[in-house]
Each structure stands twice: as C-alpha cells, then as structure tokens.
Amino acid sequence: MDIVGFLKSQFICHLLICYIFIVSGLIINFIQLFTLILWPINKQLFRRINCRLAYCISSQMVMLLEWWSGTNCTLYTDPESYHKYGKENAIVILNHNFEIDFLCGWNFCERFGVLGSSKVLAKKELSYMPIIGWMWYFLEIVFCKRKWEEDRKTVVQKLLNLRDYPENFWFLIHCEGTRFTEQKHQISMQVAKAKGLPKLKYHLLPRTKGFAVTVQCLRNVVSAVYDSTLNFRNNENPTLLGVLNGKKYHADLYVRQDVPEDEQECSTWLHKLYQEKDAFQEEYYRTGTYPAVPMIPPRRPWTLLNWLFWALLLLYPLFKLLINMINSGSSLTLASFAFVIIIASVGVRWMIGVTEINKGSTYGNNDNKQKQK
C-alpha cells in the first residue's frame, strides 16, 4: 500500500471528512431556513438558490466517490441519447442492489450537471434526518410513508408542484421500493407467482403505483424515462466504508431511453422493463459488458473545489481550537475532547451503517407477506 492509500485508510482522516460534511451541512441547512422568506416573494429564486445550496452538500458525497476513492464509472448508452443527458427533465429508474447505488446515481447526475436539482421518492423518516433530509425538504423532495392509501394525495400534490420547476431535473426512483436481499427476493417471487407474473432472477418485483403516478403527474414536464442498470466489475461488493477507505471500484452503468406510450399501461410496461433488466443483468454476468457503446463522461472539478472550500474554511478553526486545548494542559479539557472523539466515532459508524444492506429496512419482508394472506 502506498503512502496515499495508507492515509486514506486512517480513521483520523475519516473523522476530518465527516467533520467537514456535518458542520458544513448544518451551516447550509441554517442558510436554507432563511431562504423560506423568499418563497412568498419569488418562488423560483428560492428554488434556484436551494439547488445551489443542496449541491454544496450532495457534491461532497460524490467527491468521495470520484476523487477520494477514484472509482471509475463507465456509461453504456446510445450516442444519440448521450447528448440529451442533462438538457431535459427525466425520470431515472435505478436498480437497488448495492450499498452505494444511490451514490452512483448522484455521480450520474453530477456528470451531466443536474446533481443540485435532482429529485427522489424517499421514505418519510428521512425528512427528519439533519443535513440530507433537511436539504431534501428545501428541494421539495417527494416523501412517502410507504402506505399508498395515505401517500397518494400527498405524492400527487408534491409531483404536480414540480411542473413549473425552473431548473432541469432528474427524478430518481427505485421502483423495487427497497434494496435487494435474498430474503426479500424469495418473498417477492412468491408474490409474483401468486399474481401470475414472470419471475425475476436479479431484481425484486417492481411496485407500479408510485411509478405510474409519477409518470402521469410529470407527463408534460418530463421528456423521457432513463432505465439505468448498475453493476460492478469482477464481482466487486462496494460499500460506503470502502469508499471512505479510498478503495477504488469499477462501475458499469447501462442507460437506455424510453417512455410509456399509454399512461394506463404503466404497470404492464414497468413489469416488461424489469424482465428486460433481468436479461441485461444475465448478459453482464456472462460477458462483463452491456449491449451499448461504452463512454466515460468527463469528471467535473466542482465537487472537489466545493469540498476544498469547506475544508479550508472549517479545518483552520478546528486545528486552532485543538492547539489551544493541548496548551491549556487541563485534564478536564482533554477528557472532554476525548469524549467528543468517541461520540464522533459512534456518529460516523452510524452514518455508514445506514447504507449497509444487512441493516436495511424490513420493507419488502413483512409487507409482501401480509399481501399473500
């Protein structure tokens, strides 16, 4: 291991990265709070400002993937479609198999300049989470409780509000509703059998209601649906902890452009789409490639520059404080500092744990069991 790789694996570096992310994130959340006064005066200005503020947060995560770990992401797509990416509103369907698939989705957005304005369909609990959840609130992210009877009215209204959004945006959606695990897959395929639907080998059964409503509400705003299938070479099993340790991964993303012709047939269209995604996965595992032209979108410098700005702004006062504490020689002060380090360590581990597959939500386990009763 070279010296740079050794430093990237050190916990003190991880603490400093998380310190910058947490403190800068809370500062940005605080600034976002004050932008609320713009909403009744100039809603579009409020939206444009919050897109830039949100970029300052989410780009730090992308920086870890692009610059810190140096992960390569090869895009397989139609060259004609490639030139449209980032220049039109789109719904992006993502498979949900890996711990960092959300980060690769953000990386895809960043390469085409729509990271700050990107939208997601997220569970309601995330709206209460500082930094990311609060950032999403000001971005008018669509939150749901995963109970369709309660969600429908709220989701429809939130989606309709995006019709006059001033920035190009991509709406990222995991139609499977939860991350793939073997247990969830077995239960999902039992539901597929009960409903007379073809079984899937590498995906869970897609949940069609949310997707259909998204397409219907954004029909006059969104130009296309991008079906995206993510895989990693050499059977790599990427994790956020691996990215934080500076481990380099090799991602392949297959993107094809389509759109349901009939809003009433969204369910059938989506099930067919996932059968095709399964076939693409099968081919990838067999050949290591996708049936499209491989391209590598250029890496933009803004994620790194944004992180360097916050690092310079926040590390100087931190180091100055540490020097003063050490010079004071107070046992109480040093004990307090050690306590803060322990709390920070626990916090960092908790943030990483949120992304781990074995600690994912139980959605898709009990829910599907109840449907079969």
PDB file of C-alpha atoms in Angstrom, residues 54-304:
ATOM      1  CA  ALA A  54     -28.085  21.451  -1.970  1.00  0.00           C
ATOM      2  CA  TYR A  55     -25.213  20.936  -4.402  1.00  0.00           C
ATOM      3  CA  CYS A  56     -22.782  22.076  -1.703  1.00  0.00           C
ATOM      4  CA  ILE A  57     -23.936  19.114   0.421  1.00  0.00           C
ATOM      5  CA  SER A  58     -24.536  16.291  -2.044  1.00  0.00           C
ATOM      6  CA  SER A  59     -21.399  17.058  -4.064  1.00  0.00           C
ATOM      7  CA  GLN A  60     -19.268  16.242  -1.003  1.00  0.00           C
ATOM      8  CA  MET A  61     -20.566  12.667  -1.151  1.00  0.00           C
ATOM      9  CA  VAL A  62     -19.861  12.498  -4.878  1.00  0.00           C
ATOM     10  CA  MET A  63     -16.378  13.893  -4.257  1.00  0.00           C
ATOM     11  CA  LEU A  64     -15.626  10.877  -2.062  1.00  0.00           C
ATOM     12  CA  LEU A  65     -16.556   8.529  -4.891  1.00  0.00           C
ATOM     13  CA  GLU A  66     -14.919  10.448  -7.750  1.00  0.00           C
ATOM     14  CA  TRP A  67     -11.797  11.959  -6.215  1.00  0.00           C
ATOM     15  CA  TRP A  68     -11.127  10.258  -2.866  1.00  0.00           C
ATOM     16  CA  SER A  69     -11.691   6.644  -3.907  1.00  0.00           C
ATOM     17  CA  GLY A  70     -11.088   7.308  -7.613  1.00  0.00           C
ATOM     18  CA  THR A  71     -13.934   4.998  -8.610  1.00  0.00           C
ATOM     19  CA  ASN A  72     -14.369   4.712 -12.362  1.00  0.00           C
ATOM     20  CA  CYS A  73     -17.864   4.752 -13.848  1.00  0.00           C
ATOM     21  CA  THR A  74     -18.293   3.664 -17.457  1.00  0.00           C
ATOM     22  CA  LEU A  75     -21.561   4.625 -19.094  1.00  0.00           C
ATOM     23  CA  TYR A  76     -23.064   2.313 -21.719  1.00  0.00           C
ATOM     24  CA  THR A  77     -25.666   4.100 -23.793  1.00  0.00           C
ATOM     25  CA  ASP A  78     -26.837   5.205 -27.221  1.00  0.00           C
ATOM     26  CA  PRO A  79     -24.606   8.044 -28.517  1.00  0.00           C
ATOM     27  CA  GLU A  80     -27.662   9.939 -29.764  1.00  0.00           C
ATOM     28  CA  SER A  81     -29.245   9.855 -26.315  1.00  0.00           C
ATOM     29  CA  TYR A  82     -25.965  10.806 -24.646  1.00  0.00           C
ATOM     30  CA  HIS A  83     -26.108  14.359 -25.994  1.00  0.00           C
ATOM     31  CA  LYS A  84     -29.544  14.893 -24.420  1.00  0.00           C
ATOM     32  CA  TYR A  85     -28.487  13.980 -20.899  1.00  0.00           C
ATOM     33  CA  GLY A  86     -28.673  16.970 -18.572  1.00  0.00           C
ATOM     34  CA  LYS A  87     -30.560  19.045 -21.130  1.00  0.00           C
ATOM     35  CA  GLU A  88     -34.012  17.647 -20.423  1.00  0.00           C
ATOM     36  CA  ASN A  89     -36.129  16.617 -17.470  1.00  0.00           C
ATOM     37  CA  ALA A  90     -36.256  12.854 -16.995  1.00  0.00           C
ATOM     38  CA  ILE A  91     -37.367  10.064 -14.696  1.00  0.00           C
ATOM     39  CA  VAL A  92     -34.421   7.783 -13.890  1.00  0.00           C
ATOM     40  CA  ILE A  93     -35.199   4.187 -12.867  1.00  0.00           C
ATOM     41  CA  LEU A  94     -32.384   2.666 -10.805  1.00  0.00           C
ATOM     42  CA  ASN A  95     -31.821  -0.910  -9.680  1.00  0.00           C
ATOM     43  CA  HIS A  96     -31.298  -1.243  -5.937  1.00  0.00           C
ATOM     44  CA  ASN A  97     -28.671  -3.973  -5.414  1.00  0.00           C
ATOM     45  CA  PHE A  98     -25.665  -2.229  -3.877  1.00  0.00           C
ATOM     46  CA  GLU A  99     -24.877  -0.201  -0.783  1.00  0.00           C
ATOM     47  CA  ILE A 100     -23.610   2.740  -2.836  1.00  0.00           C
ATOM     48  CA  ASP A 101     -26.057   2.617  -5.746  1.00  0.00           C
ATOM     49  CA  PHE A 102     -27.567   5.924  -4.546  1.00  0.00           C
ATOM     50  CA  LEU A 103     -24.078   7.450  -4.709  1.00  0.00           C
ATOM     51  CA  CYS A 104     -23.549   6.177  -8.252  1.00  0.00           C
ATOM     52  CA  GLY A 105     -26.924   7.686  -9.167  1.00  0.00           C
ATOM     53  CA  TRP A 106     -25.742  11.033  -7.815  1.00  0.00           C
ATOM     54  CA  ASN A 107     -22.498  10.619  -9.726  1.00  0.00           C
ATOM     55  CA  PHE A 108     -24.531  10.107 -12.912  1.00  0.00           C
ATOM     56  CA  CYS A 109     -26.420  13.330 -12.147  1.00  0.00           C
ATOM     57  CA  GLU A 110     -23.216  15.227 -11.405  1.00  0.00           C
ATOM     58  CA  ARG A 111     -21.527  14.270 -14.680  1.00  0.00           C
ATOM     59  CA  PHE A 112     -24.425  15.893 -16.558  1.00  0.00           C
ATOM     60  CA  GLY A 113     -24.936  18.934 -14.332  1.00  0.00           C
ATOM     61  CA  VAL A 114     -28.224  18.092 -12.592  1.00  0.00           C
ATOM     62  CA  LEU A 115     -26.996  16.967  -9.161  1.00  0.00           C
ATOM     63  CA  GLY A 116     -28.206  20.049  -7.297  1.00  0.00           C
ATOM     64  CA  SER A 117     -31.723  19.829  -8.715  1.00  0.00           C
ATOM     65  CA  SER A 118     -32.098  16.031  -8.688  1.00  0.00           C
ATOM     66  CA  LYS A 119     -35.227  14.645  -7.007  1.00  0.00           C
ATOM     67  CA  VAL A 120     -36.066  11.342  -5.351  1.00  0.00           C
ATOM     68  CA  LEU A 121     -39.055   9.488  -3.948  1.00  0.00           C
ATOM     69  CA  ALA A 122     -37.912   8.965  -0.344  1.00  0.00           C
ATOM     70  CA  LYS A 123     -39.372   7.459   2.804  1.00  0.00           C
ATOM     71  CA  LYS A 124     -40.861   9.981   5.231  1.00  0.00           C
ATOM     72  CA  GLU A 125     -38.427   9.121   8.046  1.00  0.00           C
ATOM     73  CA  LEU A 126     -35.539  10.613   6.054  1.00  0.00           C
ATOM     74  CA  SER A 127     -37.127  14.078   6.122  1.00  0.00           C
ATOM     75  CA  TYR A 128     -36.281  14.288   9.837  1.00  0.00           C
ATOM     76  CA  MET A 129     -32.609  13.454   9.328  1.00  0.00           C
ATOM     77  CA  PRO A 130     -30.311  16.502   9.651  1.00  0.00           C
ATOM     78  CA  ILE A 131     -28.300  17.598   6.620  1.00  0.00           C
ATOM     79  CA  ILE A 132     -29.507  15.239   3.847  1.00  0.00           C
ATOM     80  CA  GLY A 133     -33.138  15.018   4.971  1.00  0.00           C
ATOM     81  CA  TRP A 134     -33.424  18.728   5.692  1.00  0.00           C
ATOM     82  CA  MET A 135     -31.691  19.541   2.405  1.00  0.00           C
ATOM     83  CA  TRP A 136     -34.283  17.417   0.601  1.00  0.00           C
ATOM     84  CA  TYR A 137     -37.118  19.270   2.343  1.00  0.00           C
ATOM     85  CA  PHE A 138     -35.977  22.558   0.790  1.00  0.00           C
ATOM     86  CA  LEU A 139     -35.561  20.819  -2.586  1.00  0.00           C
ATOM     87  CA  GLU A 140     -39.257  19.845  -2.483  1.00  0.00           C
ATOM     88  CA  ILE A 141     -38.411  16.147  -2.436  1.00  0.00           C
ATOM     89  CA  VAL A 142     -41.401  13.790  -2.502  1.00  0.00           C
ATOM     90  CA  PHE A 143     -41.615  11.924   0.824  1.00  0.00           C
ATOM     91  CA  CYS A 144     -43.938   8.974   1.424  1.00  0.00           C
ATOM     92  CA  LYS A 145     -44.903   6.672   4.298  1.00  0.00           C
ATOM     93  CA  ARG A 146     -44.993   3.593   2.036  1.00  0.00           C
ATOM     94  CA  LYS A 147     -48.722   3.241   2.704  1.00  0.00           C
ATOM     95  CA  TRP A 148     -50.328   4.036  -0.612  1.00  0.00           C
ATOM     96  CA  GLU A 149     -53.758   4.877   0.782  1.00  0.00           C
ATOM     97  CA  GLU A 150     -52.164   7.599   2.924  1.00  0.00           C
ATOM     98  CA  ASP A 151     -49.479   8.625   0.431  1.00  0.00           C
ATOM     99  CA  ARG A 152     -51.427   9.065  -2.794  1.00  0.00           C
ATOM    100  CA  LYS A 153     -52.836  12.552  -2.209  1.00  0.00           C
ATOM    101  CA  THR A 154     -49.576  13.947  -0.820  1.00  0.00           C
ATOM    102  CA  VAL A 155     -47.398  12.363  -3.513  1.00  0.00           C
ATOM    103  CA  VAL A 156     -49.634  13.630  -6.326  1.00  0.00           C
ATOM    104  CA  GLN A 157     -49.622  17.173  -4.951  1.00  0.00           C
ATOM    105  CA  LYS A 158     -45.836  17.201  -4.488  1.00  0.00           C
ATOM    106  CA  LEU A 159     -45.284  15.927  -8.025  1.00  0.00           C
ATOM    107  CA  LEU A 160     -47.666  18.472  -9.532  1.00  0.00           C
ATOM    108  CA  ASN A 161     -45.736  21.225  -7.738  1.00  0.00           C
ATOM    109  CA  LEU A 162     -42.655  20.296  -9.794  1.00  0.00           C
ATOM    110  CA  ARG A 163     -44.337  21.157 -13.089  1.00  0.00           C
ATOM    111  CA  ASP A 164     -43.036  24.728 -13.009  1.00  0.00           C
ATOM    112  CA  TYR A 165     -39.579  23.938 -11.618  1.00  0.00           C
ATOM    113  CA  PRO A 166     -37.065  26.418 -13.111  1.00  0.00           C
ATOM    114  CA  GLU A 167     -34.102  24.023 -13.383  1.00  0.00           C
ATOM    115  CA  ASN A 168     -33.672  20.857 -15.416  1.00  0.00           C
ATOM    116  CA  PHE A 169     -34.070  17.950 -13.019  1.00  0.00           C
ATOM    117  CA  TRP A 170     -33.867  14.173 -12.927  1.00  0.00           C
ATOM    118  CA  PHE A 171     -36.348  12.305 -10.747  1.00  0.00           C
ATOM    119  CA  LEU A 172     -34.536   9.229  -9.387  1.00  0.00           C
ATOM    120  CA  ILE A 173     -36.743   6.329  -8.382  1.00  0.00           C
ATOM    121  CA  HIS A 174     -36.109   2.791  -7.103  1.00  0.00           C
ATOM    122  CA  CYS A 175     -39.217   1.001  -8.324  1.00  0.00           C
ATOM    123  CA  GLU A 176     -38.399  -2.076  -6.245  1.00  0.00           C
ATOM    124  CA  GLY A 177     -39.075   0.027  -3.152  1.00  0.00           C
ATOM    125  CA  THR A 178     -36.219  -1.450  -1.119  1.00  0.00           C
ATOM    126  CA  ARG A 179     -32.715  -2.825  -1.554  1.00  0.00           C
ATOM    127  CA  PHE A 180     -32.325  -6.354  -2.943  1.00  0.00           C
ATOM    128  CA  THR A 181     -31.600  -9.161  -0.477  1.00  0.00           C
ATOM    129  CA  GLU A 182     -32.077 -12.909  -0.915  1.00  0.00           C
ATOM    130  CA  GLN A 183     -34.818 -12.986   1.713  1.00  0.00           C
ATOM    131  CA  LYS A 184     -36.747 -10.137   0.105  1.00  0.00           C
ATOM    132  CA  HIS A 185     -36.241 -11.710  -3.309  1.00  0.00           C
ATOM    133  CA  GLN A 186     -37.770 -15.025  -2.228  1.00  0.00           C
ATOM    134  CA  ILE A 187     -40.817 -13.293  -0.772  1.00  0.00           C
ATOM    135  CA  SER A 188     -41.133 -11.035  -3.827  1.00  0.00           C
ATOM    136  CA  MET A 189     -41.098 -14.004  -6.185  1.00  0.00           C
ATOM    137  CA  GLN A 190     -43.806 -15.696  -4.135  1.00  0.00           C
ATOM    138  CA  VAL A 191     -45.943 -12.622  -4.780  1.00  0.00           C
ATOM    139  CA  ALA A 192     -45.054 -12.763  -8.486  1.00  0.00           C
ATOM    140  CA  LYS A 193     -46.185 -16.388  -8.640  1.00  0.00           C
ATOM    141  CA  ALA A 194     -49.439 -15.583  -6.835  1.00  0.00           C
ATOM    142  CA  LYS A 195     -50.158 -12.766  -9.296  1.00  0.00           C
ATOM    143  CA  GLY A 196     -49.196 -14.763 -12.380  1.00  0.00           C
ATOM    144  CA  LEU A 197     -46.224 -12.514 -13.190  1.00  0.00           C
ATOM    145  CA  PRO A 198     -42.922 -13.729 -14.671  1.00  0.00           C
ATOM    146  CA  LYS A 199     -40.236 -14.352 -12.066  1.00  0.00           C
ATOM    147  CA  LEU A 200     -37.138 -12.178 -11.878  1.00  0.00           C
ATOM    148  CA  LYS A 201     -33.691 -13.515 -11.065  1.00  0.00           C
ATOM    149  CA  TYR A 202     -31.778 -10.354 -10.146  1.00  0.00           C
ATOM    150  CA  HIS A 203     -34.496  -7.893  -9.119  1.00  0.00           C
ATOM    151  CA  LEU A 204     -37.454  -7.598  -6.817  1.00  0.00           C
ATOM    152  CA  LEU A 205     -40.938  -7.232  -8.249  1.00  0.00           C
ATOM    153  CA  PRO A 206     -41.353  -3.529  -9.143  1.00  0.00           C
ATOM    154  CA  ARG A 207     -44.017  -1.545  -7.329  1.00  0.00           C
ATOM    155  CA  THR A 208     -46.011   0.090 -10.076  1.00  0.00           C
ATOM    156  CA  LYS A 209     -48.340   2.550  -8.336  1.00  0.00           C
ATOM    157  CA  GLY A 210     -45.722   5.138  -7.415  1.00  0.00           C
ATOM    158  CA  PHE A 211     -44.110   4.951 -10.837  1.00  0.00           C
ATOM    159  CA  ALA A 212     -47.424   5.265 -12.677  1.00  0.00           C
ATOM    160  CA  VAL A 213     -48.448   8.322 -10.649  1.00  0.00           C
ATOM    161  CA  THR A 214     -45.002   9.900 -11.203  1.00  0.00           C
ATOM    162  CA  VAL A 215     -45.297   9.446 -14.973  1.00  0.00           C
ATOM    163  CA  GLN A 216     -48.856  10.777 -15.048  1.00  0.00           C
ATOM    164  CA  CYS A 217     -48.122  13.856 -12.927  1.00  0.00           C
ATOM    165  CA  LEU A 218     -44.918  14.772 -14.778  1.00  0.00           C
ATOM    166  CA  ARG A 219     -46.159  13.803 -18.261  1.00  0.00           C
ATOM    167  CA  ASN A 220     -45.943  17.365 -19.660  1.00  0.00           C
ATOM    168  CA  VAL A 221     -42.662  18.142 -17.882  1.00  0.00           C
ATOM    169  CA  VAL A 222     -40.523  15.032 -18.320  1.00  0.00           C
ATOM    170  CA  SER A 223     -39.212  14.239 -21.792  1.00  0.00           C
ATOM    171  CA  ALA A 224     -38.114  10.660 -21.222  1.00  0.00           C
ATOM    172  CA  VAL A 225     -37.593   7.778 -18.826  1.00  0.00           C
ATOM    173  CA  TYR A 226     -33.977   6.631 -18.396  1.00  0.00           C
ATOM    174  CA  ASP A 227     -33.783   2.979 -17.431  1.00  0.00           C
ATOM    175  CA  SER A 228     -30.466   2.555 -15.586  1.00  0.00           C
ATOM    176  CA  THR A 229     -28.867  -0.756 -14.626  1.00  0.00           C
ATOM    177  CA  LEU A 230     -25.786  -0.644 -12.398  1.00  0.00           C
ATOM    178  CA  ASN A 231     -23.157  -3.330 -11.914  1.00  0.00           C
ATOM    179  CA  PHE A 232     -19.586  -3.569 -10.654  1.00  0.00           C
ATOM    180  CA  ARG A 233     -16.800  -5.455 -12.360  1.00  0.00           C
ATOM    181  CA  ASN A 234     -15.047  -8.541 -11.026  1.00  0.00           C
ATOM    182  CA  ASN A 235     -17.896  -9.264  -8.593  1.00  0.00           C
ATOM    183  CA  GLU A 236     -16.925  -6.239  -6.502  1.00  0.00           C
ATOM    184  CA  ASN A 237     -19.128  -5.623  -3.472  1.00  0.00           C
ATOM    185  CA  PRO A 238     -18.805  -1.849  -2.937  1.00  0.00           C
ATOM    186  CA  THR A 239     -19.574  -0.254   0.421  1.00  0.00           C
ATOM    187  CA  LEU A 240     -19.570   3.284   1.728  1.00  0.00           C
ATOM    188  CA  LEU A 241     -16.899   2.251   4.223  1.00  0.00           C
ATOM    189  CA  GLY A 242     -14.782   1.032   1.319  1.00  0.00           C
ATOM    190  CA  VAL A 243     -15.206   4.377  -0.450  1.00  0.00           C
ATOM    191  CA  LEU A 244     -14.249   6.185   2.765  1.00  0.00           C
ATOM    192  CA  ASN A 245     -11.141   3.981   2.980  1.00  0.00           C
ATOM    193  CA  GLY A 246     -10.202   5.122  -0.507  1.00  0.00           C
ATOM    194  CA  LYS A 247     -10.908   1.795  -2.193  1.00  0.00           C
ATOM    195  CA  LYS A 248     -11.295   2.102  -5.939  1.00  0.00           C
ATOM    196  CA  TYR A 249     -14.248   0.380  -7.596  1.00  0.00           C
ATOM    197  CA  HIS A 250     -15.178  -0.081 -11.256  1.00  0.00           C
ATOM    198  CA  ALA A 251     -18.826   0.650 -12.011  1.00  0.00           C
ATOM    199  CA  ASP A 252     -20.673  -0.024 -15.270  1.00  0.00           C
ATOM    200  CA  LEU A 253     -23.964   1.785 -15.830  1.00  0.00           C
ATOM    201  CA  TYR A 254     -26.253   0.854 -18.707  1.00  0.00           C
ATOM    202  CA  VAL A 255     -28.736   3.605 -19.604  1.00  0.00           C
ATOM    203  CA  ARG A 256     -31.404   3.421 -22.268  1.00  0.00           C
ATOM    204  CA  GLN A 257     -34.096   5.941 -23.049  1.00  0.00           C
ATOM    205  CA  ASP A 258     -37.782   5.095 -23.277  1.00  0.00           C
ATOM    206  CA  VAL A 259     -41.192   6.369 -22.209  1.00  0.00           C
ATOM    207  CA  PRO A 260     -44.537   4.599 -21.646  1.00  0.00           C
ATOM    208  CA  GLU A 261     -46.860   5.398 -24.533  1.00  0.00           C
ATOM    209  CA  ASP A 262     -50.045   4.856 -22.562  1.00  0.00           C
ATOM    210  CA  GLU A 263     -50.408   6.126 -19.004  1.00  0.00           C
ATOM    211  CA  GLN A 264     -52.939   3.390 -18.288  1.00  0.00           C
ATOM    212  CA  GLU A 265     -50.449   0.684 -19.262  1.00  0.00           C
ATOM    213  CA  CYS A 266     -47.628   1.851 -16.978  1.00  0.00           C
ATOM    214  CA  SER A 267     -47.901  -1.273 -14.848  1.00  0.00           C
ATOM    215  CA  THR A 268     -47.521  -3.668 -17.788  1.00  0.00           C
ATOM    216  CA  TRP A 269     -44.753  -1.518 -19.263  1.00  0.00           C
ATOM    217  CA  LEU A 270     -42.793  -1.496 -15.992  1.00  0.00           C
ATOM    218  CA  HIS A 271     -43.041  -5.261 -15.482  1.00  0.00           C
ATOM    219  CA  LYS A 272     -41.785  -5.785 -19.032  1.00  0.00           C
ATOM    220  CA  LEU A 273     -38.959  -3.308 -18.382  1.00  0.00           C
ATOM    221  CA  TYR A 274     -37.791  -5.293 -15.353  1.00  0.00           C
ATOM    222  CA  GLN A 275     -37.849  -8.521 -17.328  1.00  0.00           C
ATOM    223  CA  GLU A 276     -35.532  -6.830 -19.815  1.00  0.00           C
ATOM    224  CA  LYS A 277     -33.342  -5.504 -16.985  1.00  0.00           C
ATOM    225  CA  ASP A 278     -33.042  -9.054 -15.699  1.00  0.00           C
ATOM    226  CA  ALA A 279     -31.888 -10.196 -19.140  1.00  0.00           C
ATOM    227  CA  PHE A 280     -29.299  -7.391 -19.242  1.00  0.00           C
ATOM    228  CA  GLN A 281     -28.030  -8.469 -15.824  1.00  0.00           C
ATOM    229  CA  GLU A 282     -27.746 -12.052 -17.050  1.00  0.00           C
ATOM    230  CA  GLU A 283     -25.759 -10.932 -20.083  1.00  0.00           C
ATOM    231  CA  TYR A 284     -23.492  -8.749 -17.950  1.00  0.00           C
ATOM    232  CA  TYR A 285     -22.656 -11.598 -15.583  1.00  0.00           C
ATOM    233  CA  ARG A 286     -21.926 -13.804 -18.593  1.00  0.00           C
ATOM    234  CA  THR A 287     -19.915 -11.351 -20.750  1.00  0.00           C
ATOM    235  CA  GLY A 288     -18.912  -8.499 -18.430  1.00  0.00           C
ATOM    236  CA  THR A 289     -20.402  -5.881 -20.724  1.00  0.00           C
ATOM    237  CA  TYR A 290     -23.661  -4.295 -21.866  1.00  0.00           C
ATOM    238  CA  PRO A 291     -25.148  -4.113 -25.400  1.00  0.00           C
ATOM    239  CA  ALA A 292     -24.289  -0.433 -25.963  1.00  0.00           C
ATOM    240  CA  VAL A 293     -21.399   1.906 -26.671  1.00  0.00           C
ATOM    241  CA  PRO A 294     -19.132   2.415 -23.604  1.00  0.00           C
ATOM    242  CA  MET A 295     -18.374   6.041 -22.734  1.00  0.00           C
ATOM    243  CA  ILE A 296     -16.754   7.815 -19.805  1.00  0.00           C
ATOM    244  CA  PRO A 297     -18.405  11.203 -19.129  1.00  0.00           C
ATOM    245  CA  PRO A 298     -15.757  13.763 -18.137  1.00  0.00           C
ATOM    246  CA  ARG A 299     -15.241  14.301 -14.424  1.00  0.00           C
ATOM    247  CA  ARG A 300     -16.092  17.882 -13.478  1.00  0.00           C
ATOM    248  CA  PRO A 301     -13.884  19.790 -10.958  1.00  0.00           C
ATOM    249  CA  TRP A 302     -16.729  21.397  -8.987  1.00  0.00           C
ATOM    250  CA  THR A 303     -17.211  18.603  -6.438  1.00  0.00           C
ATOM    251  CA  LEU A 304     -13.536  18.777  -5.460  1.00  0.00           C
TER     252      LEU A 304
END
